[in-house]
Coordinates of C-alpha atoms and ligand atoms in Angstrom, one line a residue:
M1 CA -64.9 23.8 -58.3
D2 CA -65.5 26.4 -60.9
L3 CA -65.4 29.9 -59.3
T4 CA -66.0 33.4 -60.5
V5 CA -64.6 36.4 -58.7
V6 CA -66.1 39.7 -59.8
G7 CA -63.7 42.7 -59.1
T8 CA -60.0 42.2 -59.8
G9 CA -58.5 44.6 -57.3
Y10 CA -56.5 44.0 -54.1
V11 CA -59.1 41.6 -52.7
G12 CA -60.5 39.9 -55.8
L13 CA -57.2 39.3 -57.5
V14 CA -55.6 37.9 -54.4
A15 CA -58.6 35.8 -53.4
G16 CA -59.1 34.4 -57.0
T17 CA -55.4 33.6 -57.4
C18 CA -55.1 31.9 -54.0
F19 CA -58.2 29.8 -54.7
A20 CA -56.7 28.8 -58.1
E21 CA -53.5 27.9 -56.2
T22 CA -55.5 25.3 -54.3
G23 CA -56.7 23.6 -57.5
H24 CA -59.9 25.4 -58.4
T25 CA -60.7 26.9 -61.8
V26 CA -61.2 30.6 -61.3
T27 CA -62.3 33.3 -63.6
C28 CA -61.5 36.8 -62.4
I29 CA -63.9 39.4 -63.9
D30 CA -63.4 43.1 -64.1
K31 CA -65.2 45.9 -66.0
D32 CA -61.9 47.6 -66.5
E33 CA -60.7 46.4 -69.9
N34 CA -57.2 47.8 -69.4
K35 CA -56.7 45.9 -66.2
I36 CA -57.9 42.6 -67.8
E37 CA -55.7 43.1 -70.8
M38 CA -52.7 43.8 -68.6
L39 CA -53.4 40.6 -66.5
K40 CA -53.8 38.6 -69.7
R41 CA -50.3 39.8 -70.7
G42 CA -49.0 38.6 -67.3
E43 CA -48.7 42.2 -65.9
I44 CA -49.9 42.8 -62.4
P45 CA -51.7 46.1 -62.0
I46 CA -50.9 46.4 -58.3
Y47 CA -47.8 45.9 -56.3
E48 CA -48.2 43.1 -53.8
P49 CA -45.4 40.7 -52.7
Q50 CA -45.6 37.1 -54.1
L51 CA -48.6 37.9 -56.3
E52 CA -46.9 38.0 -59.6
E53 CA -45.4 34.6 -59.2
L54 CA -48.6 33.1 -58.1
V55 CA -50.7 34.6 -60.9
K56 CA -48.2 33.5 -63.5
R57 CA -48.1 29.9 -62.2
N58 CA -51.8 29.5 -62.1
V59 CA -52.4 31.1 -65.5
K60 CA -49.8 28.7 -66.9
K61 CA -51.6 25.7 -65.2
K62 CA -54.8 26.9 -66.8
R63 CA -56.6 27.3 -63.5
L64 CA -56.7 31.1 -63.5
F65 CA -58.5 33.2 -66.2
F66 CA -59.2 36.9 -66.7
S67 CA -62.2 38.3 -68.5
T68 CA -64.6 41.2 -68.8
D69 CA -67.4 38.7 -69.7
L70 CA -69.3 38.3 -66.4
H71 CA -72.2 36.6 -68.1
A72 CA -70.2 33.7 -69.6
A73 CA -68.3 33.2 -66.4
V74 CA -71.4 33.0 -64.2
Q75 CA -73.2 30.6 -66.5
K76 CA -70.7 27.9 -65.8
T77 CA -69.8 28.7 -62.2
E78 CA -70.8 27.1 -58.9
V79 CA -69.8 30.1 -56.6
A80 CA -69.7 33.8 -57.6
F81 CA -67.7 36.1 -55.3
I82 CA -68.5 39.8 -55.3
A83 CA -65.2 41.7 -54.6
V84 CA -65.8 45.1 -56.1
G85 CA -65.1 48.4 -54.4
T86 CA -67.4 50.0 -51.8
P87 CA -66.1 53.6 -51.8
Q88 CA -67.3 56.3 -49.6
D89 CA -70.5 58.0 -50.8
E90 CA -71.0 61.7 -50.5
D91 CA -72.7 61.4 -47.1
G92 CA -70.0 59.0 -45.7
S93 CA -72.0 55.8 -46.2
A94 CA -70.7 52.9 -48.3
D95 CA -71.6 53.3 -52.0
L96 CA -73.2 50.0 -52.9
S97 CA -73.9 50.8 -56.6
H98 CA -71.0 48.5 -57.7
V99 CA -72.1 45.6 -55.5
L100 CA -75.8 45.9 -56.4
G101 CA -74.9 46.4 -60.1
V102 CA -72.9 43.2 -60.1
A103 CA -75.7 41.4 -58.2
R104 CA -78.1 42.3 -61.0
E105 CA -75.6 41.1 -63.7
I106 CA -75.1 37.8 -61.9
G107 CA -78.9 37.4 -61.7
K108 CA -79.3 38.0 -65.4
A109 CA -76.7 35.3 -66.2
L110 CA -78.0 32.6 -63.9
T111 CA -79.1 29.3 -65.4
R112 CA -79.1 27.3 -62.2
P113 CA -78.9 27.9 -58.4
I114 CA -75.4 29.0 -57.2
V115 CA -73.8 30.4 -54.0
V116 CA -73.2 34.2 -54.1
V117 CA -70.5 35.2 -51.7
N118 CA -70.0 38.9 -50.8
K119 CA -66.4 39.6 -50.1
S120 CA -66.6 43.4 -50.4
T121 CA -66.9 45.3 -47.1
V122 CA -70.6 46.1 -46.9
P123 CA -73.0 47.5 -44.3
V124 CA -75.3 45.2 -42.3
G125 CA -78.3 44.2 -44.4
T126 CA -76.4 44.2 -47.8
G127 CA -76.6 40.5 -48.1
E128 CA -80.4 40.7 -48.1
R129 CA -80.3 43.6 -50.6
V130 CA -78.0 41.6 -52.9
K131 CA -80.5 38.7 -52.8
A132 CA -83.4 41.0 -53.5
E133 CA -81.6 42.6 -56.4
I134 CA -80.9 39.2 -58.0
A135 CA -84.6 38.3 -57.4
T136 CA -85.7 41.3 -59.5
V137 CA -84.2 39.7 -62.6
T138 CA -84.5 35.9 -62.1
S139 CA -86.6 33.4 -60.2
I140 CA -83.7 31.0 -59.9
P141 CA -82.9 30.8 -56.1
I142 CA -79.4 31.6 -54.8
E143 CA -77.8 31.3 -51.4
I144 CA -76.1 34.3 -50.0
V145 CA -72.9 34.2 -48.0
S146 CA -71.1 37.0 -46.3
N147 CA -67.3 36.3 -46.3
P148 CA -65.6 39.6 -45.4
E149 CA -61.9 39.8 -46.2
F150 CA -59.2 40.6 -43.6
L151 CA -56.1 40.6 -45.8
K152 CA -53.7 43.5 -45.3
E153 CA -52.3 45.3 -48.3
G154 CA -48.5 44.6 -48.4
A155 CA -49.0 41.1 -47.0
A156 CA -52.2 40.2 -48.9
V157 CA -51.1 36.9 -50.3
D158 CA -49.6 35.7 -47.0
D159 CA -52.7 36.8 -45.1
F160 CA -55.0 35.0 -47.5
L161 CA -53.0 31.8 -47.5
K162 CA -52.5 31.8 -43.7
P163 CA -55.6 33.6 -42.3
D164 CA -56.0 34.4 -38.6
R165 CA -59.7 33.7 -39.0
I166 CA -62.2 33.1 -41.8
I167 CA -65.6 34.7 -41.1
I168 CA -68.5 33.1 -42.9
G169 CA -72.0 34.3 -42.5
T170 CA -74.8 32.1 -44.0
E171 CA -78.5 32.1 -44.1
G172 CA -78.4 28.7 -42.3
G173 CA -78.5 26.4 -45.3
E174 CA -76.3 23.3 -45.2
H175 CA -75.3 23.5 -48.9
A176 CA -73.6 27.0 -48.7
K177 CA -71.9 26.0 -45.4
A178 CA -70.5 22.8 -47.0
V179 CA -69.3 24.7 -50.1
M180 CA -67.5 27.4 -48.0
T181 CA -66.0 24.7 -45.7
D182 CA -64.6 22.9 -48.7
L183 CA -63.3 26.1 -50.3
Y184 CA -61.4 27.1 -47.2
A185 CA -60.2 23.7 -46.2
P186 CA -56.7 24.1 -47.7
F187 CA -56.2 27.3 -45.6
N188 CA -57.3 25.5 -42.4
R189 CA -54.9 22.6 -42.3
T190 CA -53.1 23.3 -39.0
Q191 CA -56.1 24.5 -37.2
N192 CA -59.7 25.2 -38.2
R193 CA -60.0 29.0 -38.1
T194 CA -63.4 29.3 -39.7
I195 CA -66.1 31.0 -37.6
F196 CA -69.6 30.5 -38.9
M197 CA -72.3 33.0 -38.0
D198 CA -75.4 34.7 -39.6
V199 CA -75.0 37.1 -42.5
R200 CA -75.7 40.3 -40.6
S201 CA -73.1 39.4 -37.8
A202 CA -70.5 38.6 -40.4
E203 CA -71.0 42.0 -42.2
M204 CA -70.8 43.7 -38.8
T205 CA -67.6 41.8 -37.8
K206 CA -65.6 43.4 -40.6
Y207 CA -66.6 46.9 -39.7
A208 CA -66.1 46.3 -36.0
A209 CA -62.6 44.9 -36.6
N210 CA -61.5 47.8 -38.7
S211 CA -63.0 50.3 -36.3
M212 CA -61.3 48.8 -33.3
L213 CA -57.9 49.0 -35.1
A214 CA -58.5 52.6 -36.2
T215 CA -59.5 53.5 -32.7
R216 CA -56.2 52.0 -31.4
I217 CA -54.2 54.1 -33.8
S218 CA -56.0 57.3 -33.0
F219 CA -55.7 56.6 -29.3
M220 CA -51.9 56.0 -29.6
N221 CA -51.5 59.2 -31.7
E222 CA -53.3 61.2 -28.9
I223 CA -51.0 59.6 -26.3
A224 CA -48.0 60.4 -28.5
N225 CA -48.9 64.1 -28.8
L226 CA -49.4 64.3 -25.1
C227 CA -46.0 62.6 -24.5
E228 CA -44.4 65.2 -26.6
K229 CA -46.0 68.0 -24.5
V230 CA -45.1 66.6 -21.1
G231 CA -41.6 65.2 -21.8
A232 CA -42.4 61.5 -22.0
D233 CA -41.3 59.1 -24.7
V234 CA -44.2 57.3 -26.5
N235 CA -41.9 54.5 -27.6
K236 CA -41.2 53.6 -24.0
V237 CA -44.9 54.0 -23.1
R238 CA -45.8 51.8 -26.0
I239 CA -43.6 49.0 -24.8
G240 CA -44.8 49.5 -21.3
I241 CA -48.5 49.2 -22.1
G242 CA -48.0 46.5 -24.8
S243 CA -46.6 44.1 -22.3
D244 CA -50.0 43.8 -20.7
P245 CA -51.6 40.7 -22.5
R246 CA -55.0 42.4 -22.2
I247 CA -53.6 45.2 -24.4
G248 CA -51.1 43.3 -26.6
A249 CA -48.0 44.7 -28.4
S250 CA -49.3 45.0 -31.9
F251 CA -50.8 48.0 -33.6
L252 CA -49.6 50.5 -31.0
F253 CA -47.3 52.5 -33.2
P254 CA -48.0 56.2 -33.4
G255 CA -47.4 58.0 -36.7
V256 CA -48.9 60.4 -39.2
G257 CA -52.4 58.9 -39.1
F258 CA -54.0 56.0 -40.9
G259 CA -54.9 56.1 -44.6
G260 CA -55.6 53.5 -47.2
S261 CA -58.8 52.4 -48.9
C262 CA -60.3 50.8 -45.8
F263 CA -60.0 52.3 -42.3
P264 CA -61.1 55.9 -43.2
K265 CA -64.1 54.9 -45.3
D266 CA -65.1 51.9 -43.0
I267 CA -65.3 54.0 -39.8
R268 CA -67.4 56.6 -41.6
A269 CA -69.7 53.9 -43.1
L270 CA -70.2 52.4 -39.6
M271 CA -70.9 55.8 -38.2
R272 CA -73.7 56.2 -40.9
T273 CA -75.0 52.8 -40.0
G274 CA -75.1 53.8 -36.4
E275 CA -76.9 57.1 -37.2
A276 CA -79.5 55.3 -39.4
A277 CA -80.1 52.7 -36.6
G278 CA -80.6 55.4 -34.0
S279 CA -77.3 54.4 -32.2
P280 CA -74.7 57.0 -33.3
S281 CA -71.1 56.3 -32.5
R282 CA -69.4 59.1 -30.5
I283 CA -66.1 57.1 -30.4
L284 CA -65.7 56.8 -34.2
R285 CA -66.5 60.4 -34.8
I286 CA -63.5 61.3 -32.6
V287 CA -61.3 58.6 -34.1
D288 CA -61.8 60.2 -37.5
E289 CA -61.3 63.7 -36.1
V290 CA -58.1 62.8 -34.3
N291 CA -56.8 61.0 -37.5
N292 CA -57.5 64.0 -39.7
A293 CA -55.6 66.2 -37.3
Q294 CA -52.7 63.7 -37.1
K295 CA -52.1 63.8 -40.8
R296 CA -51.1 67.4 -40.3
V297 CA -48.6 66.9 -37.5
L298 CA -45.5 66.7 -39.7
L299 CA -46.6 69.8 -41.5
D300 CA -47.0 71.7 -38.3
K301 CA -43.5 70.6 -37.2
V302 CA -42.1 71.9 -40.5
I303 CA -43.9 75.2 -40.1
A304 CA -42.6 75.6 -36.5
A305 CA -39.1 75.0 -37.7
L306 CA -39.0 76.8 -41.1
G307 CA -41.8 79.3 -40.8
K308 CA -45.3 79.6 -42.3
D309 CA -44.1 80.9 -45.6
L310 CA -42.3 78.1 -47.3
N311 CA -41.6 79.9 -50.6
G312 CA -38.0 79.3 -51.6
K313 CA -37.8 76.1 -49.4
Q314 CA -37.4 72.6 -50.8
I315 CA -38.7 69.6 -48.8
A316 CA -37.7 66.0 -49.4
V317 CA -40.3 63.4 -48.7
W318 CA -39.5 59.7 -48.3
G319 CA -42.6 57.5 -48.7
L320 CA -45.8 58.2 -50.5
A321 CA -47.8 55.0 -50.2
F322 CA -50.2 54.9 -47.2
K323 CA -48.0 52.1 -45.8
P324 CA -44.9 50.1 -46.8
Q325 CA -45.0 47.1 -49.3
T326 CA -47.9 48.6 -51.3
D327 CA -48.3 51.2 -54.0
D328 CA -51.7 52.2 -52.8
M329 CA -52.1 56.0 -52.2
R330 CA -55.8 56.1 -51.3
E331 CA -56.2 58.6 -48.4
A332 CA -52.4 58.4 -47.8
P333 CA -51.1 60.8 -45.2
A334 CA -48.5 61.8 -47.7
I335 CA -51.2 63.6 -49.7
T336 CA -52.2 65.8 -46.8
V337 CA -48.5 66.6 -45.9
I338 CA -47.5 67.4 -49.5
E339 CA -50.6 69.4 -50.3
G340 CA -49.9 71.5 -47.2
L341 CA -46.3 72.1 -48.2
L342 CA -47.3 73.1 -51.7
E343 CA -50.0 75.5 -50.4
R344 CA -47.3 77.3 -48.4
G345 CA -45.1 77.6 -51.4
A346 CA -42.6 74.9 -50.8
K347 CA -41.0 72.8 -53.6
V348 CA -41.4 69.1 -52.9
R349 CA -39.1 66.3 -54.1
A350 CA -40.4 62.8 -53.3
S351 CA -39.3 59.2 -53.4
D352 CA -41.0 55.9 -52.9
P353 CA -39.9 52.4 -53.9
E354 CA -43.3 51.5 -55.5
A355 CA -45.8 54.3 -55.4
I356 CA -44.4 56.9 -57.8
K357 CA -46.7 55.9 -60.6
Q358 CA -49.7 56.3 -58.3
A359 CA -48.4 59.5 -56.9
K360 CA -48.2 61.0 -60.4
R361 CA -51.9 60.5 -60.7
V362 CA -52.4 62.5 -57.5
F363 CA -49.8 65.3 -57.9
G364 CA -49.0 65.3 -61.6
D365 CA -46.1 67.6 -62.2
R366 CA -46.7 69.7 -59.1
I367 CA -43.8 67.9 -57.4
T368 CA -40.6 66.2 -58.5
Y369 CA -40.2 62.4 -58.3
D370 CA -36.9 60.7 -57.6
D371 CA -36.4 57.0 -57.9
D372 CA -33.2 57.4 -55.9
Q373 CA -34.1 58.2 -52.3
Y374 CA -30.9 60.3 -51.9
A375 CA -31.4 62.4 -55.1
C376 CA -34.4 64.2 -53.5
L377 CA -32.2 65.4 -50.6
E378 CA -30.0 67.5 -52.8
G379 CA -30.7 71.1 -52.0
S380 CA -33.6 70.3 -49.6
D381 CA -34.1 72.2 -46.4
A382 CA -35.6 69.2 -44.6
L383 CA -36.3 65.5 -44.9
L384 CA -39.8 64.1 -44.0
V385 CA -40.2 60.3 -43.5
V386 CA -43.8 59.6 -44.2
T387 CA -43.9 55.8 -44.9
E388 CA -41.6 53.4 -43.1
W389 CA -40.2 51.4 -46.0
N390 CA -37.4 49.1 -45.0
E391 CA -34.8 51.0 -47.0
Y392 CA -35.5 54.2 -45.0
R393 CA -34.7 52.5 -41.7
R394 CA -30.9 52.3 -41.9
P395 CA -29.9 54.8 -44.6
N396 CA -26.5 56.4 -45.1
F397 CA -26.9 59.2 -42.6
K398 CA -23.5 60.7 -43.6
R399 CA -24.8 61.1 -47.1
I400 CA -28.1 62.5 -45.9
K401 CA -26.3 65.1 -43.8
E402 CA -24.0 66.1 -46.7
L403 CA -26.9 66.4 -49.2
L404 CA -29.4 68.4 -47.0
K405 CA -29.1 72.2 -47.1
Q406 CA -30.3 72.2 -43.5
P407 CA -30.1 69.2 -41.2
Y408 CA -33.8 68.9 -40.4
V409 CA -35.3 65.4 -40.2
F410 CA -39.0 65.0 -39.4
D411 CA -39.7 61.4 -38.8
G412 CA -43.4 60.6 -39.1
R413 CA -42.9 56.9 -38.3
N414 CA -40.3 57.0 -35.5
V415 CA -37.8 54.9 -37.4
Y416 CA -34.8 56.7 -36.0
E417 CA -33.5 57.2 -32.5
P418 CA -33.6 60.8 -31.3
E419 CA -30.3 60.6 -29.4
T420 CA -28.4 59.0 -32.2
M421 CA -29.8 61.6 -34.7
K422 CA -28.8 64.4 -32.4
K423 CA -25.3 63.1 -32.0
M424 CA -25.0 62.9 -35.8
G425 CA -25.8 66.6 -36.0
F426 CA -29.4 66.4 -37.2
I427 CA -32.2 68.6 -35.9
Y428 CA -34.5 65.7 -35.4
S429 CA -38.2 65.4 -34.5
G430 CA -40.2 62.2 -34.3
I431 CA -43.8 61.6 -33.1
G432 CA -44.3 61.7 -29.3
R433 CA -40.6 61.7 -28.4
S434 CA -39.8 65.0 -26.9
Ligands
NAD501 P1 -60.2 47.9 -55.7 O1 -60.6 49.2 -56.0 O2 -58.7 47.6 -55.7 O3 -60.8 46.9 -56.8 C1 -62.1 46.8 -57.1 C2 -62.3 46.3 -58.6 O4 -63.6 46.1 -58.9 C3 -61.7 47.3 -59.6 O5 -60.8 46.7 -60.4 C4 -63.0 47.7 -60.4 O6 -62.7 48.0 -61.7 C5 -63.9 46.5 -60.2 N1 -65.3 46.7 -60.4 C6 -66.1 47.7 -60.0 N2 -67.3 47.6 -60.4 C7 -67.3 46.5 -61.2 C8 -68.3 45.9 -61.9 N3 -69.6 46.4 -62.0 N4 -68.0 44.8 -62.6 C9 -66.7 44.3 -62.6 N5 -65.7 44.8 -61.9 C10 -66.0 46.0 -61.2 O7 -60.9 47.4 -54.4 P2 -60.3 46.4 -53.2 O8 -59.2 47.2 -52.5 O9 -60.0 45.1 -53.8 O10 -61.6 46.3 -52.3 C11 -62.7 45.6 -52.7 C12 -63.6 45.5 -51.5 O11 -62.9 44.7 -50.5 C13 -64.0 46.8 -50.8 O12 -65.3 46.7 -50.3 C14 -63.0 46.9 -49.7 O13 -63.5 47.7 -48.6 C15 -62.8 45.5 -49.3 N6 -61.5 45.2 -48.6 C16 -60.4 45.7 -49.1 C17 -59.2 45.4 -48.5 C18 -57.9 46.0 -49.0 O14 -56.9 45.9 -48.2 N7 -57.8 46.6 -50.1 C19 -59.1 44.5 -47.4 C20 -60.3 43.9 -47.0 C21 -61.5 44.3 -47.6

C-alpha cells in the first residue's frame, strides 16, 4: 500500500518506519524543513533505540521517503495518517490547530477517496471535526479512523512492532476496517491484538489509559511520602501490593513525578473534556496536583540538608530526560528540580547520556554540562539522581565519594539501597524509604 504519515516526530517517524519495514511504501511528511533535511541525510532527529538502523534500511530499500510536500504525497496515497503534535492549549485543553490544519491540507490535495487515520492523541469528537474540516475544501468523501498510539518513548520501535493492543475506531464501514486489518496484520502474527470500536470510544481509550497510568504514579508517590513519615519502606510496600494480581507489579515505582509530552497534557485535556461535558474529574485534578508537588520533593530534601540559601553550593544532577532511553525533556522533573536549585543560588553541573543537547535548549548556559557522569561530581556538595539511566544504577561509589565535597546523595528513583549507601559513608535519601 502507499501510505502517507504527516508529522515526523516520535509517533509519526516510528509508525512510518515500522509500516515501511513490513513492505509498504511510506512518505513521512513534516513542515519542519530542517528535520526533513536531516532525515534525508540519514540523521535521526530523536534518540530512540533501534530507530536509526530501521530508518536506514527502509530508505535504502526505497520504501521510506521524507518530504515537506504533503500535497504530492497525499495525491498518490491510499491511507493518510495524522501524527502531528496536540500540545496543551492555554486553558489546558488539547490544541487541535495542527491536526485540523493538516486535515484541511489533506482535503485540498485529494483526488479520490482515501482513509484518513488519526494517530495523534485527540479529544472525543475530533474525528468528526477532522471529517468536517476536510469537507470544507472538497466534496470527495473520506473515511475517518481513530488509531491512537500507545508506544512508549525509549521503547517505541519495540512497542510498535510488538503491540499489547491495537485500538481501531471506525465509522462502521467495511473498507476502512479491511484496510486497517491488513496494515496491522504483520504485527498480529502470534495473536490478534486488534480491538475494533467506534471512533469516539477509541479517542477516549487513549486518554483513559494515560490517565489511569498517571493516577497510579501519583497514588504511589503519595504512599511513598507517607511511608517516609511513618517509618515504612515503600519498596517493600510496592512488592507487597504488586503481588496481588488485581493490582499487578508494573508501574508502581515512586519517584520525582511524571513528565514527558503525554501524561501531563493528556490528563489536563481529559479534565477539560470532563468540564465541557458537565462531568468534571476530581481524581485527575488531584493527580496533577500531587505530581506537581512531587517534582519538588528532591529540592525540598536538598534544602532540608543544605539550607534555603544555596549560594556557594554546587549540585551535581544525574539524568535530565524525563525517563531513561530518550532525549525528550518535555515537562521533565529535572526542569523543576534544576530551576529550583538555580533560584536558590546553587551552581548546577548536570550529566545525561542522551539529553544534553535538549537540555541546552532549556537551560542554555545557566548550568554546566558534563558528558562524563563523574566530572560533574567534582567539587559538588550533593548528587541528585533524577533519571534512572542504567549507567547510574551501579556506578563507582568509591569514586563518587572521593569526588563529592559532601557525601549527600538524593536518589529520586530509588536506584540505590539505603543500608548499603549508609555503610559506604553516604548521607543518603531516597523516595519513601525512611
Ligand atoms: P512530536 O512533537 O515529536 O512530533 C510532531 C511533529 O509534527 C513535529 O515534527 C512537527 O513539526 C510536525 N507537525 C506539526 N504540524 C505539522 C503540519 N501542519 N504539517 C506537517 N507536520 C507538522 O510529537 P509526538 O511525540 O510524535 O506526538 C504526536 C502525537 O502523538 C501527539 O498527539 C501525542 O500526544 C501523541 N502520542 C505521543 C506519544 C509519545 O510517546 N511521544 C505516544 C503516544 C501518542
